Amino acid sequence: MTKRRRRKVGDVYAIPLPTGKYAFGRAFRDAVIGIYRHNGNALNDLPSDEEYQFIVGVYESALKSGEWPFVENRPFETEEKEWPPPSCIKDKPAGEYAIYYKGQIREATAEACEGLEVAAVWEAEHIIDRIMGGTSWTKSLDDW
């Protein structure tokens, strides 16, 4: 029986796409993954830079299921860079905004949240849909 590898910050996972190509995601702190801009033709066709399409929360099951194989660990240059960028929280009923960053939530304005990812944790299929240019992942974001 193979021992499961424990996820570490900097781990890179290959994400099989319906086209037969692979996207790649790098684990940040806070259960977040950065999806590289580069898509490869094979598991070893890895990104050569650290440019991301988007950086979002992902359920741990996406990384532990084995559907996204671990390919390598790329340590971050500094501990500060291990943290994902700030994300936005909106309390729809109250019409209030907040920013989530490094495990902390602080009040914010709608303007301060412009351009930020919504603080959410996504299923694997929604991340793949977003990589492929689909919009099913946005259904829960209606009214944003």
Tab-separated table of N, CA and C in Angstrom:
chain	number	residue	atom	x	y	z
A	1	MET	N	0.850	-1.178	0.000
A	1	MET	CA	0.000	0.000	0.000
A	1	MET	C	0.897	1.242	0.000
A	2	THR	N	0.611	2.180	-0.902
A	2	THR	CA	1.413	3.389	-1.027
A	2	THR	C	1.005	4.415	0.024
A	3	LYS	N	1.987	4.989	0.665
A	3	LYS	CA	1.723	6.016	1.666
A	3	LYS	C	1.378	7.323	0.956
A	4	ARG	N	0.312	7.962	1.409
A	4	ARG	CA	-0.094	9.238	0.816
A	4	ARG	C	0.866	10.340	1.211
A	5	ARG	N	1.146	11.202	0.274
A	5	ARG	CA	2.024	12.339	0.510
A	5	ARG	C	1.210	13.469	1.122
A	6	ARG	N	1.724	14.082	2.147
A	6	ARG	CA	1.056	15.210	2.795
A	6	ARG	C	1.325	16.475	1.971
A	7	ARG	N	0.274	17.237	1.687
A	7	ARG	CA	0.415	18.464	0.898
A	7	ARG	C	1.314	19.449	1.613
A	8	LYS	N	2.199	20.091	0.829
A	8	LYS	CA	3.092	21.111	1.372
A	8	LYS	C	2.975	22.374	0.532
A	9	VAL	N	3.202	23.503	1.166
A	9	VAL	CA	3.236	24.771	0.446
A	9	VAL	C	4.324	24.657	-0.632
A	10	GLY	N	3.979	25.054	-1.846
A	10	GLY	CA	4.918	24.979	-2.961
A	10	GLY	C	4.729	23.750	-3.832
A	11	ASP	N	3.920	22.774	-3.382
A	11	ASP	CA	3.677	21.590	-4.202
A	11	ASP	C	2.989	21.988	-5.501
A	12	VAL	N	3.416	21.365	-6.585
A	12	VAL	CA	2.823	21.605	-7.896
A	12	VAL	C	2.086	20.337	-8.314
A	13	TYR	N	0.846	20.520	-8.755
A	13	TYR	CA	-0.006	19.423	-9.186
A	13	TYR	C	-0.350	19.586	-10.656
A	14	ALA	N	-0.413	18.452	-11.368
A	14	ALA	CA	-0.856	18.441	-12.763
A	14	ALA	C	-2.364	18.255	-12.770
A	15	ILE	N	-3.040	19.084	-13.548
A	15	ILE	CA	-4.500	19.041	-13.615
A	15	ILE	C	-4.890	18.593	-15.024
A	16	PRO	N	-5.322	17.325	-15.187
A	16	PRO	CA	-5.703	16.851	-16.520
A	16	PRO	C	-6.895	17.640	-17.056
A	17	LEU	N	-6.776	18.079	-18.294
A	17	LEU	CA	-7.839	18.851	-18.942
A	17	LEU	C	-8.551	17.996	-19.979
A	18	PRO	N	-9.784	18.336	-20.328
A	18	PRO	CA	-10.531	17.568	-21.325
A	18	PRO	C	-9.868	17.551	-22.707
A	19	THR	N	-8.968	18.482	-22.956
A	19	THR	CA	-8.271	18.557	-24.245
A	19	THR	C	-7.110	17.577	-24.351
A	20	GLY	N	-6.781	16.902	-23.241
A	20	GLY	CA	-5.620	16.023	-23.221
A	20	GLY	C	-4.365	16.730	-22.731
A	21	LYS	N	-4.451	18.039	-22.553
A	21	LYS	CA	-3.327	18.801	-22.007
A	21	LYS	C	-3.410	18.809	-20.485
A	22	TYR	N	-2.419	19.468	-19.880
A	22	TYR	CA	-2.383	19.596	-18.428
A	22	TYR	C	-2.236	21.048	-18.027
A	23	ALA	N	-3.044	21.455	-17.061
A	23	ALA	CA	-2.814	22.719	-16.372
A	23	ALA	C	-2.011	22.340	-15.128
A	24	PHE	N	-1.417	23.334	-14.495
A	24	PHE	CA	-0.628	23.071	-13.299
A	24	PHE	C	-1.016	24.065	-12.215
A	25	GLY	N	-1.097	23.577	-10.988
A	25	GLY	CA	-1.447	24.420	-9.865
A	25	GLY	C	-0.415	24.279	-8.762
A	26	ARG	N	-0.113	25.387	-8.108
A	26	ARG	CA	0.881	25.421	-7.027
A	26	ARG	C	0.190	25.774	-5.720
A	27	ALA	N	0.463	24.979	-4.688
A	27	ALA	CA	-0.171	25.163	-3.381
A	27	ALA	C	0.422	26.355	-2.635
A	28	PHE	N	-0.471	27.238	-2.192
A	28	PHE	CA	-0.137	28.360	-1.320
A	28	PHE	C	-0.583	27.994	0.092
A	29	ARG	N	-0.349	28.859	1.044
A	29	ARG	CA	-0.908	28.709	2.385
A	29	ARG	C	-2.426	28.905	2.296
A	30	ASP	N	-3.120	28.572	3.351
A	30	ASP	CA	-4.559	28.842	3.472
A	30	ASP	C	-5.427	28.020	2.515
A	31	ALA	N	-5.021	26.801	2.154
A	31	ALA	CA	-5.805	25.932	1.264
A	31	ALA	C	-6.106	26.601	-0.077
A	32	VAL	N	-5.112	27.290	-0.599
A	32	VAL	CA	-5.260	28.034	-1.855
A	32	VAL	C	-4.298	27.464	-2.892
A	33	ILE	N	-4.718	27.527	-4.155
A	33	ILE	CA	-3.881	27.058	-5.251
A	33	ILE	C	-3.795	28.133	-6.321
A	34	GLY	N	-2.601	28.323	-6.837
A	34	GLY	CA	-2.385	29.240	-7.955
A	34	GLY	C	-2.343	28.429	-9.232
A	35	ILE	N	-3.202	28.750	-10.185
A	35	ILE	CA	-3.249	28.035	-11.455
A	35	ILE	C	-2.370	28.778	-12.451
A	36	TYR	N	-1.323	28.096	-12.895
A	36	TYR	CA	-0.376	28.707	-13.829
A	36	TYR	C	-1.042	29.049	-15.161
A	37	ARG	N	-0.503	30.052	-15.825
A	37	ARG	CA	-0.961	30.406	-17.174
A	37	ARG	C	-0.604	29.310	-18.175
A	38	HIS	N	0.534	28.679	-17.954
A	38	HIS	CA	1.048	27.648	-18.864
A	38	HIS	C	0.233	26.368	-18.783
A	39	ASN	N	-0.157	25.824	-19.928
A	39	ASN	CA	-0.731	24.487	-20.026
A	39	ASN	C	0.269	23.634	-20.793
A	40	GLY	N	0.518	22.437	-20.293
A	40	GLY	CA	1.506	21.563	-20.903
A	40	GLY	C	0.893	20.437	-21.697
A	41	ASN	N	1.718	19.841	-22.551
A	41	ASN	CA	1.290	18.701	-23.357
A	41	ASN	C	1.500	17.371	-22.639
A	42	ALA	N	2.261	17.386	-21.541
A	42	ALA	CA	2.552	16.178	-20.782
A	42	ALA	C	2.801	16.557	-19.322
A	43	LEU	N	2.848	15.565	-18.459
A	43	LEU	CA	3.079	15.803	-17.027
A	43	LEU	C	4.394	16.519	-16.754
A	44	ASN	N	5.382	16.295	-17.608
A	44	ASN	CA	6.691	16.919	-17.386
A	44	ASN	C	6.881	18.215	-18.168
A	45	ASP	N	5.833	18.703	-18.826
A	45	ASP	CA	5.878	19.971	-19.573
A	45	ASP	C	5.445	21.089	-18.624
A	46	LEU	N	6.300	21.339	-17.639
A	46	LEU	CA	5.968	22.246	-16.537
A	46	LEU	C	6.161	23.720	-16.887
A	47	PRO	N	5.473	24.607	-16.163
A	47	PRO	CA	5.657	26.042	-16.373
A	47	PRO	C	7.101	26.449	-16.071
A	48	SER	N	7.601	27.399	-16.844
A	48	SER	CA	8.974	27.872	-16.629
A	48	SER	C	9.000	29.157	-15.813
A	49	ASP	N	7.827	29.715	-15.511
A	49	ASP	CA	7.763	30.949	-14.719
A	49	ASP	C	6.681	30.804	-13.651
A	50	GLU	N	6.506	31.829	-12.878
A	50	GLU	CA	5.519	31.806	-11.794
A	50	GLU	C	4.342	32.730	-12.105
A	51	GLU	N	3.885	32.727	-13.350
A	51	GLU	CA	2.730	33.545	-13.743
A	51	GLU	C	1.461	32.710	-13.621
A	52	TYR	N	0.465	33.276	-12.945
A	52	TYR	CA	-0.772	32.559	-12.683
A	52	TYR	C	-1.952	33.178	-13.434
A	53	GLN	N	-2.882	32.297	-13.864
A	53	GLN	CA	-4.162	32.754	-14.432
A	53	GLN	C	-5.025	33.302	-13.309
A	54	PHE	N	-5.082	32.546	-12.208
A	54	PHE	CA	-5.873	32.929	-11.050
A	54	PHE	C	-5.381	32.156	-9.834
A	55	ILE	N	-5.743	32.664	-8.668
A	55	ILE	CA	-5.342	32.065	-7.397
A	55	ILE	C	-6.596	31.986	-6.540
A	56	VAL	N	-7.015	30.747	-6.199
A	56	VAL	CA	-8.282	30.541	-5.491
A	56	VAL	C	-8.167	29.430	-4.451
A	57	GLY	N	-9.142	29.406	-3.538
A	57	GLY	CA	-9.240	28.323	-2.581
A	57	GLY	C	-9.683	27.049	-3.274
A	58	VAL	N	-9.183	25.916	-2.805
A	58	VAL	CA	-9.547	24.622	-3.387
A	58	VAL	C	-9.770	23.622	-2.255
A	59	TYR	N	-10.774	22.773	-2.428
A	59	TYR	CA	-11.001	21.729	-1.436
A	59	TYR	C	-9.815	20.778	-1.426
A	60	GLU	N	-9.411	20.392	-0.246
A	60	GLU	CA	-8.281	19.474	-0.068
A	60	GLU	C	-8.501	18.169	-0.825
A	61	SER	N	-9.751	17.769	-0.987
A	61	SER	CA	-10.052	16.514	-1.692
A	61	SER	C	-9.549	16.541	-3.132
A	62	ALA	N	-9.490	17.717	-3.738
A	62	ALA	CA	-8.985	17.807	-5.107
A	62	ALA	C	-7.516	17.406	-5.168
A	63	LEU	N	-6.785	17.699	-4.112
A	63	LEU	CA	-5.355	17.390	-4.082
A	63	LEU	C	-5.081	15.986	-3.544
A	64	LYS	N	-5.970	15.468	-2.735
A	64	LYS	CA	-5.749	14.162	-2.132
A	64	LYS	C	-6.351	13.016	-2.931
A	65	SER	N	-7.229	13.297	-3.856
A	65	SER	CA	-7.927	12.232	-4.575
A	65	SER	C	-7.015	11.466	-5.532
A	66	GLY	N	-5.910	12.077	-5.906
A	66	GLY	CA	-5.030	11.445	-6.882
A	66	GLY	C	-5.358	11.830	-8.314
A	67	GLU	N	-6.485	12.523	-8.506
A	67	GLU	CA	-6.854	12.970	-9.855
A	67	GLU	C	-5.887	14.026	-10.369
A	68	TRP	N	-5.334	14.793	-9.440
A	68	TRP	CA	-4.328	15.801	-9.780
A	68	TRP	C	-2.999	15.319	-9.214
A	69	PRO	N	-2.191	14.646	-10.010
A	69	PRO	CA	-0.950	14.100	-9.460
A	69	PRO	C	0.059	15.173	-9.063
A	70	PHE	N	0.738	14.910	-7.955
A	70	PHE	CA	1.847	15.750	-7.516
A	70	PHE	C	2.989	15.560	-8.505
A	71	VAL	N	3.609	16.690	-8.950
A	71	VAL	CA	4.732	16.571	-9.887
A	71	VAL	C	6.051	17.072	-9.319
A	72	GLU	N	6.016	18.086	-8.469
A	72	GLU	CA	7.245	18.571	-7.842
A	72	GLU	C	6.893	19.602	-6.772
A	73	ASN	N	7.893	19.964	-5.984
A	73	ASN	CA	7.714	21.047	-5.023
A	73	ASN	C	8.592	22.207	-5.460
A	74	ARG	N	7.992	23.388	-5.554
A	74	ARG	CA	8.702	24.617	-5.891
A	74	ARG	C	8.612	25.551	-4.693
A	75	PRO	N	9.627	25.555	-3.847
A	75	PRO	CA	9.578	26.441	-2.679
A	75	PRO	C	9.439	27.904	-3.101
A	76	PHE	N	8.713	28.663	-2.298
A	76	PHE	CA	8.572	30.095	-2.544
A	76	PHE	C	9.857	30.790	-2.103
A	77	GLU	N	10.134	31.935	-2.712
A	77	GLU	CA	11.360	32.685	-2.396
A	77	GLU	C	11.396	33.138	-0.939
A	78	THR	N	10.233	33.528	-0.419
A	78	THR	CA	10.149	33.985	0.972
A	78	THR	C	8.860	33.448	1.585
A	79	GLU	N	8.797	33.452	2.901
A	79	GLU	CA	7.582	33.028	3.594
A	79	GLU	C	6.415	33.958	3.240
A	80	GLU	N	6.681	35.226	3.060
A	80	GLU	CA	5.643	36.204	2.690
A	80	GLU	C	4.962	35.815	1.374
A	81	LYS	N	5.738	35.323	0.409
A	81	LYS	CA	5.180	34.964	-0.908
A	81	LYS	C	4.370	33.673	-0.876
A	82	GLU	N	4.439	32.925	0.232
A	82	GLU	CA	3.644	31.708	0.373
A	82	GLU	C	2.162	32.014	0.565
A	83	TRP	N	1.859	33.253	0.969
A	83	TRP	CA	0.470	33.651	1.218
A	83	TRP	C	-0.203	34.067	-0.081
A	84	PRO	N	-1.450	33.649	-0.284
A	84	PRO	CA	-2.192	34.112	-1.462
A	84	PRO	C	-2.545	35.589	-1.317
A	85	PRO	N	-2.883	36.227	-2.430
A	85	PRO	CA	-3.305	37.629	-2.349
A	85	PRO	C	-4.613	37.767	-1.562
A	86	PRO	N	-4.940	38.981	-1.137
A	86	PRO	CA	-6.213	39.203	-0.434
A	86	PRO	C	-7.404	38.791	-1.297
A	87	SER	N	-8.486	38.408	-0.635
A	87	SER	CA	-9.728	38.086	-1.336
A	87	SER	C	-10.880	38.803	-0.638
A	88	CYS	N	-12.008	38.868	-1.326
A	88	CYS	CA	-13.146	39.657	-0.866
A	88	CYS	C	-14.273	38.770	-0.350
A	89	ILE	N	-14.932	39.253	0.683
A	89	ILE	CA	-16.122	38.609	1.241
A	89	ILE	C	-17.255	39.626	1.181
A	90	LYS	N	-18.413	39.177	0.695
A	90	LYS	CA	-19.585	40.063	0.695
A	90	LYS	C	-20.717	39.384	1.445
A	91	ASP	N	-21.246	40.085	2.414
A	91	ASP	CA	-22.421	39.636	3.145
A	91	ASP	C	-23.608	40.199	2.380
A	92	LYS	N	-24.208	39.376	1.497
A	92	LYS	CA	-25.285	39.853	0.629
A	92	LYS	C	-26.458	40.472	1.394
A	93	PRO	N	-26.982	39.782	2.422
A	93	PRO	CA	-28.136	40.373	3.118
A	93	PRO	C	-27.818	41.729	3.756
A	94	ALA	N	-26.635	41.854	4.329
A	94	ALA	CA	-26.280	43.104	5.015
A	94	ALA	C	-25.664	44.130	4.069
A	95	GLY	N	-25.236	43.685	2.881
A	95	GLY	CA	-24.594	44.605	1.947
A	95	GLY	C	-23.232	45.072	2.436
A	96	GLU	N	-22.587	44.251	3.258
A	96	GLU	CA	-21.284	44.626	3.809
A	96	GLU	C	-20.167	43.853	3.123
A	97	TYR	N	-18.991	44.456	3.091
A	97	TYR	CA	-17.820	43.861	2.466
A	97	TYR	C	-16.710	43.690	3.489
A	98	ALA	N	-15.849	42.720	3.209
A	98	ALA	CA	-14.671	42.510	4.039
A	98	ALA	C	-13.563	41.957	3.146
A	99	ILE	N	-12.347	42.070	3.627
A	99	ILE	CA	-11.196	41.506	2.920
A	99	ILE	C	-10.567	40.455	3.818
A	100	TYR	N	-10.319	39.289	3.229
A	100	TYR	CA	-9.669	38.192	3.935
A	100	TYR	C	-8.223	38.128	3.465
A	101	TYR	N	-7.279	38.161	4.419
A	101	TYR	CA	-5.858	38.102	4.076
A	101	TYR	C	-5.076	37.540	5.252
A	102	LYS	N	-4.289	36.530	4.982
A	102	LYS	CA	-3.439	35.883	5.988
A	102	LYS	C	-4.228	35.441	7.217
A	103	GLY	N	-5.407	34.858	6.979
A	103	GLY	CA	-6.210	34.338	8.072
A	103	GLY	C	-6.992	35.377	8.846
A	104	GLN	N	-6.936	36.622	8.424
A	104	GLN	CA	-7.625	37.712	9.119
A	104	GLN	C	-8.705	38.314	8.220
A	105	ILE	N	-9.788	38.741	8.838
A	105	ILE	CA	-10.875	39.408	8.112
A	105	ILE	C	-10.966	40.836	8.634
A	106	ARG	N	-10.998	41.787	7.686
A	106	ARG	CA	-11.161	43.195	8.084
A	106	ARG	C	-12.254	43.823	7.228
A	107	GLU	N	-12.963	44.774	7.815
A	107	GLU	CA	-14.025	45.473	7.086
A	107	GLU	C	-13.436	46.186	5.886
A	108	ALA	N	-14.266	46.317	4.834
A	108	ALA	CA	-13.805	46.974	3.611
A	108	ALA	C	-14.992	47.603	2.903
A	109	THR	N	-14.709	48.341	1.857
A	109	THR	CA	-15.736	48.939	1.015
A	109	THR	C	-15.843	48.127	-0.275
A	110	ALA	N	-16.919	48.350	-1.006
A	110	ALA	CA	-17.073	47.695	-2.303
A	110	ALA	C	-15.910	48.064	-3.213
A	111	GLU	N	-15.475	49.317	-3.146
A	111	GLU	CA	-14.363	49.781	-3.988
A	111	GLU	C	-13.068	49.052	-3.639
A	112	ALA	N	-12.834	48.807	-2.358
A	112	ALA	CA	-11.610	48.109	-1.935
A	112	ALA	C	-11.607	46.657	-2.416
A	113	CYS	N	-12.798	46.096	-2.649
A	113	CYS	CA	-12.910	44.711	-3.097
A	113	CYS	C	-12.850	44.558	-4.615
A	114	GLU	N	-12.949	45.663	-5.323
A	114	GLU	CA	-12.917	45.578	-6.795
A	114	GLU	C	-11.646	44.902	-7.267
A	115	GLY	N	-11.815	43.924	-8.169
A	115	GLY	CA	-10.680	43.232	-8.757
A	115	GLY	C	-10.133	42.082	-7.928
A	116	LEU	N	-10.652	41.897	-6.711
A	116	LEU	CA	-10.176	40.795	-5.876
A	116	LEU	C	-10.997	39.540	-6.143
A	117	GLU	N	-10.362	38.382	-6.006
A	117	GLU	CA	-11.088	37.116	-6.061
A	117	GLU	C	-12.059	37.076	-4.893
A	118	VAL	N	-13.159	36.379	-5.066
A	118	VAL	CA	-14.106	36.159	-3.986
A	118	VAL	C	-13.530	35.077	-3.085
A	119	ALA	N	-13.575	35.291	-1.784
A	119	ALA	CA	-13.095	34.298	-0.826
A	119	ALA	C	-14.056	33.119	-0.853
A	120	ALA	N	-13.613	32.036	-1.451
A	120	ALA	CA	-14.425	30.835	-1.571
A	120	ALA	C	-13.491	29.654	-1.763
A	121	VAL	N	-14.020	28.481	-1.522
A	121	VAL	CA	-13.271	27.262	-1.755
A	121	VAL	C	-13.991	26.514	-2.866
A	122	TRP	N	-13.254	26.127	-3.904
A	122	TRP	CA	-13.842	25.558	-5.107
A	122	TRP	C	-13.589	24.066	-5.222
A	123	GLU	N	-14.537	23.373	-5.823
A	123	GLU	CA	-14.394	21.956	-6.169
A	123	GLU	C	-13.478	21.853	-7.392
A	124	ALA	N	-12.870	20.702	-7.566
A	124	ALA	CA	-11.947	20.471	-8.688
A	124	ALA	C	-12.612	20.768	-10.031
A	125	GLU	N	-13.850	20.316	-10.219
A	125	GLU	CA	-14.499	20.509	-11.528
A	125	GLU	C	-14.743	21.978	-11.847
A	126	HIS	N	-14.951	22.804	-10.823
A	126	HIS	CA	-15.149	24.231	-11.070
A	126	HIS	C	-13.844	24.908	-11.470
A	127	ILE	N	-12.745	24.455	-10.896
A	127	ILE	CA	-11.447	25.003	-11.283
A	127	ILE	C	-11.126	24.614	-12.726
A	128	ILE	N	-11.401	23.365	-13.087
A	128	ILE	CA	-11.167	22.929	-14.469
A	128	ILE	C	-12.056	23.714	-15.426
A	129	ASP	N	-13.314	23.910	-15.061
A	129	ASP	CA	-14.229	24.692	-15.894
A	129	ASP	C	-13.677	26.100	-16.117
A	130	ARG	N	-13.166	26.704	-15.076
A	130	ARG	CA	-12.607	28.063	-15.210
A	130	ARG	C	-11.368	28.066	-16.097
A	131	ILE	N	-10.492	27.089	-15.930
A	131	ILE	CA	-9.303	26.989	-16.784
A	131	ILE	C	-9.720	26.896	-18.249
A	132	MET	N	-10.774	26.141	-18.519
A	132	MET	CA	-11.237	25.903	-19.890
A	132	MET	C	-12.068	27.068	-20.439
A	133	GLY	N	-12.280	28.096	-19.648
A	133	GLY	CA	-13.034	29.251	-20.119
A	133	GLY	C	-14.524	29.145	-19.898
A	134	GLY	N	-14.963	28.127	-19.167
A	134	GLY	CA	-16.380	27.956	-18.866
A	134	GLY	C	-16.837	28.926	-17.792
A	135	THR	N	-18.136	28.895	-17.522
A	135	THR	CA	-18.687	29.817	-16.530
A	135	THR	C	-19.521	29.133	-15.456
A	136	SER	N	-19.558	27.796	-15.427
A	136	SER	CA	-20.379	27.133	-14.405
A	136	SER	C	-19.910	27.496	-13.008
A	137	TRP	N	-18.623	27.782	-12.854
A	137	TRP	CA	-18.070	28.151	-11.548
A	137	TRP	C	-18.591	29.487	-11.044
A	138	THR	N	-19.182	30.307	-11.937
A	138	THR	CA	-19.646	31.633	-11.536
A	138	THR	C	-21.083	31.635	-11.018
A	139	LYS	N	-21.800	30.523	-11.168
A	139	LYS	CA	-23.214	30.503	-10.779
A	139	LYS	C	-23.423	30.948	-9.331
A	140	SER	N	-22.558	30.535	-8.429
A	140	SER	CA	-22.725	30.935	-7.027
A	140	SER	C	-22.297	32.378	-6.782
A	141	LEU	N	-21.717	33.015	-7.781
A	141	LEU	CA	-21.274	34.393	-7.624
A	141	LEU	C	-22.284	35.391	-8.188
A	142	ASP	N	-23.425	34.895	-8.665
A	142	ASP	CA	-24.448	35.811	-9.174
A	142	ASP	C	-24.749	36.856	-8.109
A	143	ASP	N	-25.055	38.034	-8.519
A	143	ASP	CA	-25.325	39.189	-7.653
A	143	ASP	C	-24.067	39.820	-7.102
A	144	TRP	N	-22.884	39.394	-7.535
A	144	TRP	CA	-21.641	40.032	-7.075
A	144	TRP	C	-21.367	41.231	-7.900
